[in-house]
Amino acid sequence: MKRITLATFLFLLAGCQNPSSSIKTIQCEQRYIPDSANLGWEKYEFGNNDRLIFDKDNGQTFRFDEFREELYPETFPWKRESVSVNGKLKIKDFIKQDEYLWANSLFVLDLKTLKGNYKELISDDLETKFDIRCKYIKNKTTKVKDS
């Protein structure tokens, strides 16, 4: 009887120490649409980083601090909105330098298939579209810095 009780306790303890986290990390590749030059797939960069860390429940994005080994909510000098809705991660950026020079972008990723698209528009002149495919990679941490 003691073995069953001890085994049950250890199982429950292990479950408490490793909770399923809503923090996820992905790496992605992109391909121009249309791919008339046959450039194929290439690494997609999230700013200066090759990975995106986000909360799959609410879409909030994070940056990883190597020194403190913690996650911090990302901040930008431009307007960014990120949400997770209907199984999709959506990230929208808007940058305005002046009334003539501005840019906006929309990144949409299906969190089940890990496929999506990215579109950017610069000053009504240049529109670029990409197919996106991603893979989950191991989180360095799920510890978010306390506010």
Short mmCIF file of N, CA and C in Angstrom, two decimals:
data_model
loop_
_atom_site.label_atom_id
_atom_site.label_comp_id
_atom_site.label_asym_id
_atom_site.label_seq_id
_atom_site.Cartn_x
_atom_site.Cartn_y
_atom_site.Cartn_z
N MET A 1 0.81 -1.20 0.00
CA MET A 1 0.00 0.00 0.00
C MET A 1 0.86 1.26 0.00
N LYS A 2 1.96 1.23 0.75
CA LYS A 2 2.84 2.39 0.81
C LYS A 2 3.45 2.68 -0.56
N ARG A 3 3.77 1.64 -1.34
CA ARG A 3 4.36 1.85 -2.67
C ARG A 3 3.38 2.53 -3.61
N ILE A 4 2.14 2.14 -3.55
CA ILE A 4 1.12 2.77 -4.41
C ILE A 4 0.96 4.23 -4.02
N THR A 5 0.90 4.52 -2.75
CA THR A 5 0.74 5.89 -2.29
C THR A 5 1.96 6.72 -2.66
N LEU A 6 3.16 6.17 -2.49
CA LEU A 6 4.38 6.89 -2.83
C LEU A 6 4.46 7.13 -4.34
N ALA A 7 4.12 6.13 -5.13
CA ALA A 7 4.14 6.28 -6.59
C ALA A 7 3.14 7.35 -7.04
N THR A 8 1.96 7.35 -6.47
CA THR A 8 0.95 8.36 -6.80
C THR A 8 1.45 9.75 -6.42
N PHE A 9 2.05 9.89 -5.25
CA PHE A 9 2.57 11.18 -4.80
C PHE A 9 3.67 11.68 -5.74
N LEU A 10 4.60 10.79 -6.11
CA LEU A 10 5.69 11.19 -7.00
C LEU A 10 5.15 11.60 -8.37
N PHE A 11 4.15 10.90 -8.87
CA PHE A 11 3.53 11.25 -10.16
C PHE A 11 2.91 12.64 -10.09
N LEU A 12 2.16 12.91 -9.03
CA LEU A 12 1.54 14.22 -8.86
C LEU A 12 2.58 15.32 -8.69
N LEU A 13 3.63 15.03 -7.95
CA LEU A 13 4.70 16.01 -7.75
C LEU A 13 5.39 16.34 -9.06
N ALA A 14 5.66 15.35 -9.87
CA ALA A 14 6.29 15.58 -11.17
C ALA A 14 5.38 16.43 -12.05
N GLY A 15 4.09 16.20 -11.99
CA GLY A 15 3.15 16.99 -12.78
C GLY A 15 3.12 18.44 -12.35
N CYS A 16 3.28 18.70 -11.08
CA CYS A 16 3.28 20.08 -10.58
C CYS A 16 4.56 20.81 -10.95
N GLN A 17 5.67 20.09 -11.03
CA GLN A 17 6.94 20.74 -11.32
C GLN A 17 7.11 21.07 -12.79
N ASN A 18 6.37 20.40 -13.68
CA ASN A 18 6.53 20.63 -15.11
C ASN A 18 5.18 20.94 -15.74
N PRO A 19 4.60 22.08 -15.38
CA PRO A 19 3.28 22.39 -15.93
C PRO A 19 3.36 22.67 -17.43
N SER A 20 2.29 22.38 -18.12
CA SER A 20 2.23 22.68 -19.55
C SER A 20 2.14 24.19 -19.70
N SER A 21 3.09 24.77 -20.39
CA SER A 21 3.16 26.22 -20.50
C SER A 21 2.51 26.69 -21.79
N SER A 22 1.94 27.88 -21.75
CA SER A 22 1.38 28.48 -22.95
C SER A 22 2.44 29.27 -23.71
N ILE A 23 3.66 29.39 -23.14
CA ILE A 23 4.77 30.06 -23.81
C ILE A 23 5.36 29.09 -24.83
N LYS A 24 5.46 29.55 -26.08
CA LYS A 24 5.99 28.72 -27.17
C LYS A 24 7.08 29.49 -27.91
N THR A 25 7.99 28.75 -28.52
CA THR A 25 9.06 29.32 -29.32
C THR A 25 9.04 28.66 -30.70
N ILE A 26 9.14 29.49 -31.74
CA ILE A 26 9.14 28.96 -33.10
C ILE A 26 10.29 29.54 -33.90
N GLN A 27 10.71 28.80 -34.92
CA GLN A 27 11.60 29.29 -35.96
C GLN A 27 10.86 29.11 -37.27
N CYS A 28 11.06 30.04 -38.19
CA CYS A 28 10.29 30.02 -39.43
C CYS A 28 11.17 30.19 -40.66
N GLU A 29 10.57 29.81 -41.78
CA GLU A 29 11.16 30.05 -43.10
C GLU A 29 10.12 30.81 -43.91
N GLN A 30 10.60 31.54 -44.90
CA GLN A 30 9.71 32.33 -45.76
C GLN A 30 10.00 32.05 -47.22
N ARG A 31 8.98 32.26 -48.06
CA ARG A 31 9.14 32.13 -49.51
C ARG A 31 8.32 33.22 -50.16
N TYR A 32 8.94 33.99 -51.08
CA TYR A 32 8.24 35.07 -51.77
C TYR A 32 7.03 34.54 -52.53
N ILE A 33 5.99 35.35 -52.60
CA ILE A 33 4.81 35.05 -53.43
C ILE A 33 4.72 36.16 -54.46
N PRO A 34 4.69 35.90 -55.74
CA PRO A 34 5.01 34.59 -56.34
C PRO A 34 6.51 34.38 -56.35
N ASP A 35 6.91 33.14 -56.35
CA ASP A 35 8.34 32.81 -56.35
C ASP A 35 8.81 32.66 -57.80
N SER A 36 8.67 33.72 -58.57
CA SER A 36 9.01 33.67 -59.99
C SER A 36 10.51 33.49 -60.22
N ALA A 37 11.33 33.91 -59.27
CA ALA A 37 12.78 33.76 -59.41
C ALA A 37 13.26 32.43 -58.84
N ASN A 38 12.32 31.61 -58.34
CA ASN A 38 12.65 30.30 -57.74
C ASN A 38 13.70 30.42 -56.64
N LEU A 39 13.50 31.38 -55.76
CA LEU A 39 14.44 31.58 -54.65
C LEU A 39 14.27 30.51 -53.57
N GLY A 40 13.08 29.92 -53.49
CA GLY A 40 12.84 28.87 -52.51
C GLY A 40 12.69 29.43 -51.10
N TRP A 41 12.81 28.52 -50.13
CA TRP A 41 12.63 28.87 -48.72
C TRP A 41 13.92 29.41 -48.14
N GLU A 42 13.81 30.44 -47.30
CA GLU A 42 14.96 30.98 -46.58
C GLU A 42 14.53 31.32 -45.17
N LYS A 43 15.52 31.46 -44.28
CA LYS A 43 15.23 31.74 -42.88
C LYS A 43 14.47 33.05 -42.75
N TYR A 44 13.46 33.06 -41.88
CA TYR A 44 12.69 34.26 -41.59
C TYR A 44 13.23 34.85 -40.31
N GLU A 45 13.52 36.13 -40.31
CA GLU A 45 14.06 36.81 -39.13
C GLU A 45 12.97 37.61 -38.44
N PHE A 46 12.89 37.49 -37.14
CA PHE A 46 11.99 38.30 -36.32
C PHE A 46 12.83 39.42 -35.72
N GLY A 47 12.92 40.52 -36.41
CA GLY A 47 13.80 41.59 -35.97
C GLY A 47 15.24 41.12 -36.07
N ASN A 48 15.97 41.14 -34.96
CA ASN A 48 17.35 40.68 -34.95
C ASN A 48 17.47 39.26 -34.42
N ASN A 49 16.36 38.54 -34.37
CA ASN A 49 16.36 37.23 -33.77
C ASN A 49 15.84 36.21 -34.77
N ASP A 50 16.32 34.98 -34.68
CA ASP A 50 15.88 33.94 -35.59
C ASP A 50 14.71 33.13 -35.02
N ARG A 51 14.17 33.56 -33.91
CA ARG A 51 13.06 32.85 -33.28
C ARG A 51 12.04 33.83 -32.73
N LEU A 52 10.84 33.35 -32.57
CA LEU A 52 9.76 34.16 -32.00
C LEU A 52 9.26 33.45 -30.76
N ILE A 53 9.19 34.17 -29.65
CA ILE A 53 8.68 33.63 -28.39
C ILE A 53 7.36 34.33 -28.13
N PHE A 54 6.31 33.55 -27.87
CA PHE A 54 4.98 34.13 -27.71
C PHE A 54 4.14 33.28 -26.77
N ASP A 55 3.07 33.88 -26.28
CA ASP A 55 2.08 33.18 -25.46
C ASP A 55 0.95 32.75 -26.39
N LYS A 56 0.76 31.44 -26.54
CA LYS A 56 -0.24 30.96 -27.50
C LYS A 56 -1.67 31.28 -27.06
N ASP A 57 -1.87 31.62 -25.79
CA ASP A 57 -3.21 31.94 -25.30
C ASP A 57 -3.63 33.37 -25.63
N ASN A 58 -2.70 34.33 -25.56
CA ASN A 58 -3.08 35.73 -25.79
C ASN A 58 -2.27 36.43 -26.89
N GLY A 59 -1.24 35.76 -27.44
CA GLY A 59 -0.47 36.34 -28.53
C GLY A 59 0.65 37.27 -28.12
N GLN A 60 0.81 37.55 -26.84
CA GLN A 60 1.88 38.45 -26.40
C GLN A 60 3.24 37.90 -26.82
N THR A 61 4.11 38.77 -27.32
CA THR A 61 5.45 38.35 -27.73
C THR A 61 6.48 38.76 -26.68
N PHE A 62 7.57 38.00 -26.61
CA PHE A 62 8.59 38.20 -25.60
C PHE A 62 9.98 38.20 -26.23
N ARG A 63 10.92 38.78 -25.50
CA ARG A 63 12.34 38.65 -25.84
C ARG A 63 13.01 37.91 -24.69
N PHE A 64 14.04 37.14 -25.01
CA PHE A 64 14.76 36.35 -24.02
C PHE A 64 16.02 37.09 -23.60
N ASP A 65 16.19 37.30 -22.30
CA ASP A 65 17.38 37.93 -21.75
C ASP A 65 18.37 36.81 -21.41
N GLU A 66 19.46 36.74 -22.17
CA GLU A 66 20.46 35.68 -21.98
C GLU A 66 21.10 35.74 -20.59
N PHE A 67 21.34 36.95 -20.09
CA PHE A 67 22.02 37.10 -18.81
C PHE A 67 21.14 36.64 -17.65
N ARG A 68 19.90 37.13 -17.62
CA ARG A 68 19.00 36.79 -16.51
C ARG A 68 18.23 35.49 -16.75
N GLU A 69 18.28 35.00 -18.00
CA GLU A 69 17.54 33.80 -18.40
C GLU A 69 16.07 33.93 -18.06
N GLU A 70 15.51 35.09 -18.45
CA GLU A 70 14.10 35.38 -18.25
C GLU A 70 13.51 35.94 -19.53
N LEU A 71 12.20 35.89 -19.62
CA LEU A 71 11.48 36.50 -20.73
C LEU A 71 10.94 37.85 -20.31
N TYR A 72 11.00 38.80 -21.24
CA TYR A 72 10.46 40.14 -21.02
C TYR A 72 9.48 40.43 -22.14
N PRO A 73 8.37 41.10 -21.83
CA PRO A 73 7.48 41.51 -22.93
C PRO A 73 8.25 42.39 -23.90
N GLU A 74 8.07 42.13 -25.20
CA GLU A 74 8.77 42.93 -26.21
C GLU A 74 8.20 44.34 -26.25
N THR A 75 9.09 45.30 -26.48
CA THR A 75 8.68 46.69 -26.69
C THR A 75 9.34 47.16 -27.99
N PHE A 76 8.67 48.06 -28.68
CA PHE A 76 9.15 48.54 -29.96
C PHE A 76 8.98 50.05 -30.04
N PRO A 77 9.80 50.71 -30.86
CA PRO A 77 9.63 52.16 -31.04
C PRO A 77 8.47 52.47 -32.00
N TRP A 78 7.79 51.44 -32.49
CA TRP A 78 6.63 51.61 -33.36
C TRP A 78 5.44 50.91 -32.73
N LYS A 79 4.30 51.03 -33.35
CA LYS A 79 3.08 50.42 -32.83
C LYS A 79 3.01 48.95 -33.25
N ARG A 80 2.85 48.05 -32.29
CA ARG A 80 2.70 46.62 -32.56
C ARG A 80 1.50 46.10 -31.78
N GLU A 81 0.75 45.26 -32.44
CA GLU A 81 -0.37 44.58 -31.81
C GLU A 81 -0.22 43.09 -32.12
N SER A 82 -0.33 42.25 -31.11
CA SER A 82 -0.26 40.81 -31.34
C SER A 82 -1.38 40.13 -30.55
N VAL A 83 -2.04 39.18 -31.20
CA VAL A 83 -3.15 38.45 -30.58
C VAL A 83 -3.10 37.00 -31.01
N SER A 84 -3.74 36.16 -30.23
CA SER A 84 -3.98 34.79 -30.61
C SER A 84 -5.49 34.62 -30.63
N VAL A 85 -6.04 34.34 -31.81
CA VAL A 85 -7.48 34.24 -31.96
C VAL A 85 -7.81 33.14 -32.97
N ASN A 86 -8.80 32.33 -32.62
CA ASN A 86 -9.24 31.22 -33.48
C ASN A 86 -8.09 30.34 -33.94
N GLY A 87 -7.15 30.05 -33.05
CA GLY A 87 -6.05 29.16 -33.37
C GLY A 87 -4.97 29.78 -34.25
N LYS A 88 -5.00 31.11 -34.38
CA LYS A 88 -4.01 31.80 -35.21
C LYS A 88 -3.29 32.86 -34.40
N LEU A 89 -1.99 32.95 -34.61
CA LEU A 89 -1.19 34.03 -34.05
C LEU A 89 -1.14 35.13 -35.09
N LYS A 90 -1.52 36.35 -34.69
CA LYS A 90 -1.52 37.48 -35.62
C LYS A 90 -0.69 38.61 -35.01
N ILE A 91 0.25 39.12 -35.81
CA ILE A 91 1.11 40.21 -35.37
C ILE A 91 1.02 41.32 -36.41
N LYS A 92 0.63 42.50 -35.96
CA LYS A 92 0.48 43.64 -36.85
C LYS A 92 1.40 44.75 -36.38
N ASP A 93 2.21 45.29 -37.30
CA ASP A 93 3.11 46.41 -37.01
C ASP A 93 2.72 47.60 -37.86
N PHE A 94 2.88 48.79 -37.30
CA PHE A 94 2.68 50.02 -38.06
C PHE A 94 3.77 51.01 -37.69
N ILE A 95 4.50 51.46 -38.71
CA ILE A 95 5.61 52.41 -38.51
C ILE A 95 5.31 53.64 -39.36
N LYS A 96 5.39 54.81 -38.75
CA LYS A 96 5.17 56.04 -39.49
C LYS A 96 6.32 56.99 -39.23
N GLN A 97 7.05 57.30 -40.29
CA GLN A 97 8.16 58.24 -40.16
C GLN A 97 7.66 59.66 -40.40
N ASP A 98 6.86 59.85 -41.44
CA ASP A 98 6.23 61.13 -41.72
C ASP A 98 4.99 60.83 -42.56
N GLU A 99 4.33 61.88 -43.07
CA GLU A 99 3.09 61.63 -43.80
C GLU A 99 3.30 60.90 -45.12
N TYR A 100 4.51 60.89 -45.63
CA TYR A 100 4.79 60.23 -46.91
C TYR A 100 5.45 58.87 -46.77
N LEU A 101 6.15 58.65 -45.68
CA LEU A 101 6.88 57.40 -45.50
C LEU A 101 6.31 56.65 -44.30
N TRP A 102 5.67 55.54 -44.57
CA TRP A 102 5.12 54.70 -43.53
C TRP A 102 5.15 53.24 -44.02
N ALA A 103 4.96 52.34 -43.09
CA ALA A 103 4.93 50.93 -43.43
C ALA A 103 4.02 50.19 -42.47
N ASN A 104 3.36 49.17 -42.97
CA ASN A 104 2.64 48.29 -42.07
C ASN A 104 2.83 46.86 -42.53
N SER A 105 2.68 45.95 -41.58
CA SER A 105 2.87 44.54 -41.91
C SER A 105 1.89 43.70 -41.10
N LEU A 106 1.61 42.51 -41.62
CA LEU A 106 0.72 41.57 -40.94
C LEU A 106 1.30 40.17 -41.09
N PHE A 107 1.54 39.53 -39.96
CA PHE A 107 2.05 38.16 -39.88
C PHE A 107 0.92 37.32 -39.31
N VAL A 108 0.49 36.28 -40.04
CA VAL A 108 -0.59 35.41 -39.58
C VAL A 108 -0.10 33.97 -39.66
N LEU A 109 -0.19 33.24 -38.54
CA LEU A 109 0.30 31.87 -38.48
C LEU A 109 -0.75 30.98 -37.84
N ASP A 110 -1.12 29.90 -38.53
CA ASP A 110 -2.01 28.88 -37.96
C ASP A 110 -1.19 28.07 -36.96
N LEU A 111 -1.60 28.06 -35.70
CA LEU A 111 -0.81 27.42 -34.65
C LEU A 111 -0.90 25.90 -34.69
N LYS A 112 -1.83 25.35 -35.45
CA LYS A 112 -1.92 23.89 -35.57
C LYS A 112 -1.03 23.39 -36.71
N THR A 113 -1.14 24.00 -37.88
CA THR A 113 -0.36 23.56 -39.04
C THR A 113 1.01 24.23 -39.11
N LEU A 114 1.18 25.33 -38.38
CA LEU A 114 2.40 26.15 -38.39
C LEU A 114 2.73 26.69 -39.78
N LYS A 115 1.69 26.97 -40.55
CA LYS A 115 1.83 27.61 -41.85
C LYS A 115 1.05 28.91 -41.83
N GLY A 116 1.54 29.88 -42.60
CA GLY A 116 0.87 31.16 -42.61
C GLY A 116 1.40 32.05 -43.70
N ASN A 117 1.22 33.36 -43.49
CA ASN A 117 1.69 34.32 -44.48
C ASN A 117 2.09 35.61 -43.80
N TYR A 118 2.86 36.38 -44.54
CA TYR A 118 3.34 37.68 -44.08
C TYR A 118 3.19 38.65 -45.24
N LYS A 119 2.65 39.82 -44.94
CA LYS A 119 2.48 40.83 -45.97
C LYS A 119 2.93 42.17 -45.41
N GLU A 120 3.70 42.91 -46.22
CA GLU A 120 4.09 44.25 -45.80
C GLU A 120 3.79 45.23 -46.92
N LEU A 121 3.42 46.43 -46.53
CA LEU A 121 3.11 47.49 -47.47
C LEU A 121 3.88 48.72 -47.04
N ILE A 122 4.60 49.32 -47.99
CA ILE A 122 5.40 50.51 -47.69
C ILE A 122 4.88 51.67 -48.53
N SER A 123 4.33 52.66 -47.86
CA SER A 123 3.87 53.92 -48.47
C SER A 123 3.03 53.74 -49.73
N ASP A 124 2.12 52.79 -49.73
CA ASP A 124 1.23 52.52 -50.87
C ASP A 124 1.96 52.17 -52.16
N ASP A 125 3.29 52.05 -52.12
CA ASP A 125 4.06 51.81 -53.34
C ASP A 125 4.53 50.36 -53.48
N LEU A 126 4.98 49.79 -52.43
CA LEU A 126 5.63 48.49 -52.50
C LEU A 126 4.93 47.51 -51.57
N GLU A 127 4.36 46.46 -52.15
CA GLU A 127 3.73 45.41 -51.36
C GLU A 127 4.51 44.12 -51.57
N THR A 128 4.87 43.47 -50.47
CA THR A 128 5.61 42.22 -50.51
C THR A 128 4.83 41.18 -49.74
N LYS A 129 4.76 39.96 -50.30
CA LYS A 129 4.04 38.87 -49.64
C LYS A 129 4.95 37.65 -49.56
N PHE A 130 4.79 36.90 -48.46
CA PHE A 130 5.56 35.68 -48.24
C PHE A 130 4.64 34.58 -47.73
N ASP A 131 4.93 33.34 -48.12
CA ASP A 131 4.41 32.17 -47.42
C ASP A 131 5.34 31.95 -46.24
N ILE A 132 4.79 31.49 -45.13
CA ILE A 132 5.58 31.23 -43.94
C ILE A 132 5.33 29.78 -43.51
N ARG A 133 6.39 29.08 -43.12
CA ARG A 133 6.23 27.78 -42.47
C ARG A 133 7.18 27.76 -41.28
N CYS A 134 6.70 27.20 -40.18
CA CYS A 134 7.46 27.27 -38.93
C CYS A 134 7.53 25.90 -38.26
N LYS A 135 8.35 25.84 -37.23
CA LYS A 135 8.42 24.65 -36.38
C LYS A 135 8.61 25.12 -34.95
N TYR A 136 8.02 24.36 -34.04
CA TYR A 136 8.25 24.64 -32.63
C TYR A 136 9.65 24.18 -32.27
N ILE A 137 10.33 24.98 -31.45
CA ILE A 137 11.62 24.58 -30.91
C ILE A 137 11.56 24.67 -29.39
N LYS A 138 12.53 24.09 -28.74
CA LYS A 138 12.54 24.05 -27.28
C LYS A 138 12.65 25.46 -26.69
N ASN A 139 11.82 25.74 -25.71
CA ASN A 139 11.91 27.00 -24.98
C ASN A 139 13.19 27.03 -24.17
N LYS A 140 13.88 28.17 -24.16
CA LYS A 140 15.03 28.32 -23.26
C LYS A 140 14.52 28.47 -21.83
N THR A 141 13.36 29.10 -21.69
CA THR A 141 12.70 29.24 -20.40
C THR A 141 11.25 29.62 -20.64
N THR A 142 10.43 29.43 -19.63
CA THR A 142 9.06 29.95 -19.68
C THR A 142 8.85 30.95 -18.55
N LYS A 143 9.95 31.32 -17.90
CA LYS A 143 9.90 32.25 -16.78
C LYS A 143 9.81 33.68 -17.30
N VAL A 144 8.68 34.32 -17.02
CA VAL A 144 8.46 35.72 -17.42
C VAL A 144 8.83 36.61 -16.25
N LYS A 145 9.61 37.66 -16.53
CA LYS A 145 10.02 38.60 -15.47
C LYS A 145 8.79 39.19 -14.80
N ASP A 146 8.83 39.19 -13.49
CA ASP A 146 7.74 39.81 -12.71
C ASP A 146 7.74 41.30 -12.94
N SER A 147 6.57 41.86 -13.10
CA SER A 147 6.45 43.32 -13.33
C SER A 147 6.64 44.09 -12.07
#
